[in-house]
Coordinates of C-alpha atoms in Angstrom, one line a residue:
X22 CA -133.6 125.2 45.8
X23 CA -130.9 127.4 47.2
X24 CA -131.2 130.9 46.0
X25 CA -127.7 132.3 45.2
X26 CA -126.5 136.5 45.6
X27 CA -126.3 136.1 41.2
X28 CA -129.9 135.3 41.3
X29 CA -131.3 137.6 43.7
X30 CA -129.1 140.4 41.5
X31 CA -130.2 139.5 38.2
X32 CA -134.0 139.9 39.3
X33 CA -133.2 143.0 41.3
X34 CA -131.6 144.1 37.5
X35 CA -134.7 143.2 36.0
X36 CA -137.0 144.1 37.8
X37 CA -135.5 147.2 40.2
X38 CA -137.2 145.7 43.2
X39 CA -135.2 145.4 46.5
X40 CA -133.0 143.0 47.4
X41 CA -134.7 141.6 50.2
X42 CA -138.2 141.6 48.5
X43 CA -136.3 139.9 45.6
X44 CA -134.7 137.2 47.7
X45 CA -138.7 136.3 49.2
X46 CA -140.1 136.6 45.6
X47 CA -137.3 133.7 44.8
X48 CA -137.7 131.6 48.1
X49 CA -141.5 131.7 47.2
X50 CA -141.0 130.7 43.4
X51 CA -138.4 128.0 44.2
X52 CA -135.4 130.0 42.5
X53 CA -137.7 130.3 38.9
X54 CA -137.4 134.1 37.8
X55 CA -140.3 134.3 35.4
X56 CA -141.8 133.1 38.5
X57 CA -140.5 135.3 40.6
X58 CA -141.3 138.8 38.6
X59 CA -144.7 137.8 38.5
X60 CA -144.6 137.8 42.3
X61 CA -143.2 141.1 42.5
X62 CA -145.6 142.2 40.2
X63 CA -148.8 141.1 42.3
X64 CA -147.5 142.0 45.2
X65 CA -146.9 146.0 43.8
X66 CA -149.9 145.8 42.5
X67 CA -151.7 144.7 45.8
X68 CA -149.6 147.2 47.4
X69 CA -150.7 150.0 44.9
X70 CA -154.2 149.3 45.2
X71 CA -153.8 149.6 49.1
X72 CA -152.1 153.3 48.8
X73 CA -155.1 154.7 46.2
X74 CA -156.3 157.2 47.7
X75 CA -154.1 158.8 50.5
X76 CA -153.5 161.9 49.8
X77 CA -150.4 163.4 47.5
X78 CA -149.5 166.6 48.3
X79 CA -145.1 166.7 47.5
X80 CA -144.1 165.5 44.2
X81 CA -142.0 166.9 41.1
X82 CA -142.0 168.5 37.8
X83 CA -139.7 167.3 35.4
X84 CA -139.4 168.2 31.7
X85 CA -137.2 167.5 29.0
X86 CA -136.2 168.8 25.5
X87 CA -135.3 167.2 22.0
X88 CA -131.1 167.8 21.1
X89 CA -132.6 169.8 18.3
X90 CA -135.3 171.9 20.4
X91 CA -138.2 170.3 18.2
X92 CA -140.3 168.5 20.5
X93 CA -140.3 168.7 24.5
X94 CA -142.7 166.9 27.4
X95 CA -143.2 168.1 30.6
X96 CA -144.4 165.5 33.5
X97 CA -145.8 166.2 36.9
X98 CA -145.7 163.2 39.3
X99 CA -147.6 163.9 43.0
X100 CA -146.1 161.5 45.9
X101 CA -147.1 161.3 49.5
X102 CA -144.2 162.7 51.4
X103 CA -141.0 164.9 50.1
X104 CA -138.5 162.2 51.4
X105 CA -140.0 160.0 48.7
X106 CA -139.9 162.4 46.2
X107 CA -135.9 163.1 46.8
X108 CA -135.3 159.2 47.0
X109 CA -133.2 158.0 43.5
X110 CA -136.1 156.1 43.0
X111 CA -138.2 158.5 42.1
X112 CA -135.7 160.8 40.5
X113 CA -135.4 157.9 37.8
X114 CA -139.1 157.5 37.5
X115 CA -139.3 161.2 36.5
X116 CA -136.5 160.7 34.4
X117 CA -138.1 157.6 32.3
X118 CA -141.7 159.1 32.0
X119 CA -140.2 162.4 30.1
X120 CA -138.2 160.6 28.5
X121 CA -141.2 158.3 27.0
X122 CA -143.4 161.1 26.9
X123 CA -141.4 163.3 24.1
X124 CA -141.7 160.2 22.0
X125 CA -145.2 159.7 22.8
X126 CA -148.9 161.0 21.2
X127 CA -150.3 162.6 24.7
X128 CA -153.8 163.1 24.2
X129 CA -154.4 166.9 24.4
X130 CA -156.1 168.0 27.5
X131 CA -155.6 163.9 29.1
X132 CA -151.9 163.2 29.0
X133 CA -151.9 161.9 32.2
X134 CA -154.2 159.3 31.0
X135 CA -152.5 158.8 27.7
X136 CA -148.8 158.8 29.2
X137 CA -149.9 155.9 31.9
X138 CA -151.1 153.8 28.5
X139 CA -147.6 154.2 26.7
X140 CA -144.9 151.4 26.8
X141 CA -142.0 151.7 29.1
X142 CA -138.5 150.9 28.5
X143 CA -139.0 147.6 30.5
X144 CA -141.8 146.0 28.1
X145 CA -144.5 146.5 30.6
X146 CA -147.0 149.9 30.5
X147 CA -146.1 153.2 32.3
X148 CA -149.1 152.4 34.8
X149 CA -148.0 149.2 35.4
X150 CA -144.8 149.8 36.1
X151 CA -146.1 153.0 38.3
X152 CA -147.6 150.4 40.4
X153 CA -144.0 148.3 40.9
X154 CA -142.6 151.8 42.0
X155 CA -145.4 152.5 44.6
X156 CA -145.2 148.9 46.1
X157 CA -141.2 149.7 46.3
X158 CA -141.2 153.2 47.8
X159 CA -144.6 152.7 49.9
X160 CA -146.7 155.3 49.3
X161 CA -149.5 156.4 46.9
X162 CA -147.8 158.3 43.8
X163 CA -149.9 159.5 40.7
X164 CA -149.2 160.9 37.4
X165 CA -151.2 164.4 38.0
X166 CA -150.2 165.6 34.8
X167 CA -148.2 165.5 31.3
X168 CA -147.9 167.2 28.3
X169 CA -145.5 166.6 25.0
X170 CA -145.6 169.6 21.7
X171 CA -143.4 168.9 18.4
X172 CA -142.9 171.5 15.8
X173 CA -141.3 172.0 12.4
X174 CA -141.1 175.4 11.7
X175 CA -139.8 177.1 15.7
X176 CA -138.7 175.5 18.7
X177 CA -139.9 173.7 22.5
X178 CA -138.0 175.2 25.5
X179 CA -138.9 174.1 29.3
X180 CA -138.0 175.8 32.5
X181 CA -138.5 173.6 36.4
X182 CA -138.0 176.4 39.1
X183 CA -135.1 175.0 41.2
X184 CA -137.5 173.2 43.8
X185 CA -138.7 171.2 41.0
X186 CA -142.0 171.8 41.7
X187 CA -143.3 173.9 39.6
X188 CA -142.2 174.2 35.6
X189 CA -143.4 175.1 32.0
X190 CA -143.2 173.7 28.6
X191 CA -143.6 176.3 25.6
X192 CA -142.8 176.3 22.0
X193 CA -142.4 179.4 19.5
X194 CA -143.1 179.5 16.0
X195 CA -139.6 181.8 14.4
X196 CA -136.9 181.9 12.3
X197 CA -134.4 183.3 14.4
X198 CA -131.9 180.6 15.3
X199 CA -131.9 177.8 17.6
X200 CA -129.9 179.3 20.4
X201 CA -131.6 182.5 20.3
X202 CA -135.2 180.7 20.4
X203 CA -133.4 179.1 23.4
X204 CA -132.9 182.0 25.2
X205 CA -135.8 183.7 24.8
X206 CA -138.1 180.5 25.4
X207 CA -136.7 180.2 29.0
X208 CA -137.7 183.3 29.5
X209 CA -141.0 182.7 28.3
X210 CA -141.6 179.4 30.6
X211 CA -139.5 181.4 33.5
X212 CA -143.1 184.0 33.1
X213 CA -145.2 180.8 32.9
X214 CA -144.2 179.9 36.1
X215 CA -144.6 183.4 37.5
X216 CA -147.6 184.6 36.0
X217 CA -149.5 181.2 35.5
X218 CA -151.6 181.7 32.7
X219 CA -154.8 179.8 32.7
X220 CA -155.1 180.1 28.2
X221 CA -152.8 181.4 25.2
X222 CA -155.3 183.3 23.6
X223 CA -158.7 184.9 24.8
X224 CA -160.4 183.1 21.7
X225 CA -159.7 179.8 24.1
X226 CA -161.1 180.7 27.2
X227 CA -164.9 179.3 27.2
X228 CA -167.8 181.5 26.2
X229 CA -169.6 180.4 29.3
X230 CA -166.9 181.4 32.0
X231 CA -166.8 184.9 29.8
X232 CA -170.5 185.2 30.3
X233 CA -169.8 184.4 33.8
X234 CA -167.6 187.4 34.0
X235 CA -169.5 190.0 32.0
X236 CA -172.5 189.2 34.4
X237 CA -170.3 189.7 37.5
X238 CA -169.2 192.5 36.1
X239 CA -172.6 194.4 35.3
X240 CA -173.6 193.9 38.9
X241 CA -170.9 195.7 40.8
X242 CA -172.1 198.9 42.4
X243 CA -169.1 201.0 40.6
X244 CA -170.7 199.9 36.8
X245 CA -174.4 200.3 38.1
X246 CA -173.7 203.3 39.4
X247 CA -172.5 205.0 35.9
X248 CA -174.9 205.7 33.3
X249 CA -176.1 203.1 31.7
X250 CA -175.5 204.2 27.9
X251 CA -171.8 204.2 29.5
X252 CA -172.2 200.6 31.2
X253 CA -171.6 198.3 28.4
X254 CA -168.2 200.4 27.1
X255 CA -166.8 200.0 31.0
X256 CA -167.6 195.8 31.0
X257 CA -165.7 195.6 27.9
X258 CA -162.7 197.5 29.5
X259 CA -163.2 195.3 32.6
X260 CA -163.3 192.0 30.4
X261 CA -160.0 193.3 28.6
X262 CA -158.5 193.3 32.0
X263 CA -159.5 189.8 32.8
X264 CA -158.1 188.6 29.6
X265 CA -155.1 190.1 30.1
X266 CA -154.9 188.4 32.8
X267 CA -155.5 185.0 32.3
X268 CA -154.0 184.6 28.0
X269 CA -150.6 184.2 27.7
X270 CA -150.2 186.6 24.9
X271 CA -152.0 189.4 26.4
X272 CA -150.2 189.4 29.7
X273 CA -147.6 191.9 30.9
X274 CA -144.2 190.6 30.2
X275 CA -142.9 189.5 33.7
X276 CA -139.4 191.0 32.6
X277 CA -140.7 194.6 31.7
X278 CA -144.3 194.8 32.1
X279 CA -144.6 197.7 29.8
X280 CA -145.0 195.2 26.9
X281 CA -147.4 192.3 26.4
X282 CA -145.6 189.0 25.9
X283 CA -146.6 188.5 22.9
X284 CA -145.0 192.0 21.7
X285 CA -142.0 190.9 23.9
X286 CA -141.9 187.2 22.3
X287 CA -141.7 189.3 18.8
X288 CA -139.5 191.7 19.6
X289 CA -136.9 189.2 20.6
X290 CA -137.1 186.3 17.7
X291 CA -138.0 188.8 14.9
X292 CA -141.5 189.6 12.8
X293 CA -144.1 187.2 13.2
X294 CA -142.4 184.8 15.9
X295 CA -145.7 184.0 17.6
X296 CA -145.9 181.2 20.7
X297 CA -147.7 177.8 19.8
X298 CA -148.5 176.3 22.6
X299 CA -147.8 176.5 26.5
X300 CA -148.5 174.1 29.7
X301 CA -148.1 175.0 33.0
X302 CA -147.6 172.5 35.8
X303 CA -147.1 172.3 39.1
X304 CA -147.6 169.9 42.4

């Protein structure tokens, strides 16, 4: 069967594949296009599975934001080479998985996972089609990371430093209005990316890594060397310093360090403003 230019486009529409690798999927299918997507498909994902792992070590942070600042996801996506990562191709891939991931229920702690489970726009799975996009571009791309955060009573803001390789996703609990929360929460992910907080509060960083700390801490010669009835009073101003940090809240605010953001947060979007949530990526 002779494969026509309207058939190798309508398959290239469909499917986003090249041209050429379009053309061989048809020649190899007789001209049937159910056919010939299912070629494409096996051969990205023979391609993919050829690519696992080589290493990743360029990539892009993308995140996006609801019209009415209620919900937000942030996506990190890890690629082999930087030319990949500036290709169209790519840019779009970014582009989809935010988009799918502000509509979608991320797992906390494995969006990632839960993101490459959700349905993309073309019927097929986000890993799935992950695996058409690596046997396009060539090379080994992964989702390292993904988070999404709705609220009803404050507002999601994002910020991707202009080398879109590094960005954060926060959200605010307020009352002050929605382009003052605006304002402020770029500021807040603009410190995110700065000061790279590693937990919001101190009550969620894990008993056993403070333990870790406290016993670090009651080694060094400049505690053993105080008096003991004094030791235990020092550790606790050492451990305030460690929480301050690595929490959110308790660190200095990176635009006037005077102030803990958490003070700063409040003194900007009124009494009781308080931040929700945070998520700090980067590839």
């Amino acid at each position: 069967m002779a494969i026509t230019a309207a058939m190798v486009r309508e398959l290239r529409e469909k499917t986003g594949a090249a041209m050429m690798d379009c053309k061989k999927a048809l020649a190899a299918t007789d001209g049937d296009l159910e056919a010939a997507i299912d070629h494409l498909r096996k051969a990205g994902l023979k391609t993919a599975a050829k690519k696992e792992g080589r290493e990743t070590t360029e990539g892009r942070v993308a995140a996006k934001v609801s019209d009415d600042l209620r919900s937000g996801s942030i996506v990190s996506v890890a690629c082999e080479t930087d030319f990949v990562a500036n290709t169209e191709d790519f840019g779009t891939l970014m582009s989809d998985l935010t988009e799918i991931a502000v509509t979608s229920d991320l797992a906390a702690g494995n969006g990632a996972a839960a993101l490459l489970t959700s349905k993309h726009m073309n019927g097929s799975s986000v890993e799935e089609h992950l695996k058409q996009v690596i046997g396009k571009l060539g090379e080994n791309i992964q989702v390292a990371g993904a988070a999404r955060f709705s609220t009803s009573d404050g507002y999601v803001g994002s910020y991707v430093h202009h080398n879109h390789k590094i960005g954060a996703l926060a959200a605010v609990k307020t009352d002050a209005s929605p382009d003052d929360a605006a304002t402020v929460l770029k500021q807040l992910c603009q410190h995110i990316v700065n000061a790279k907080p590693a937990y919001l509060t101190r009550d969620q960083v894990p008993a056993d890594e403070v333990e870790r700390e406290r016993a670090v801490f009651a080694e060094s010669e400049d505690v053993k060397k105080k008096p003991e009835e004094f030791r235990d009073k020092i550790i606790d101003g050492k451990l305030n310093k460690f929480f301050a940090e690595k929490c959110l809240v308790e660190q200095g605010w990176v635009f006037d360090d005077k102030q803990a953001v958490a003070k700063a947060i409040e003194g900007a979007l009124g009494k009781g403003a308080t931040i929700e949530f945070f998520s700090f990526h980067a590839v």
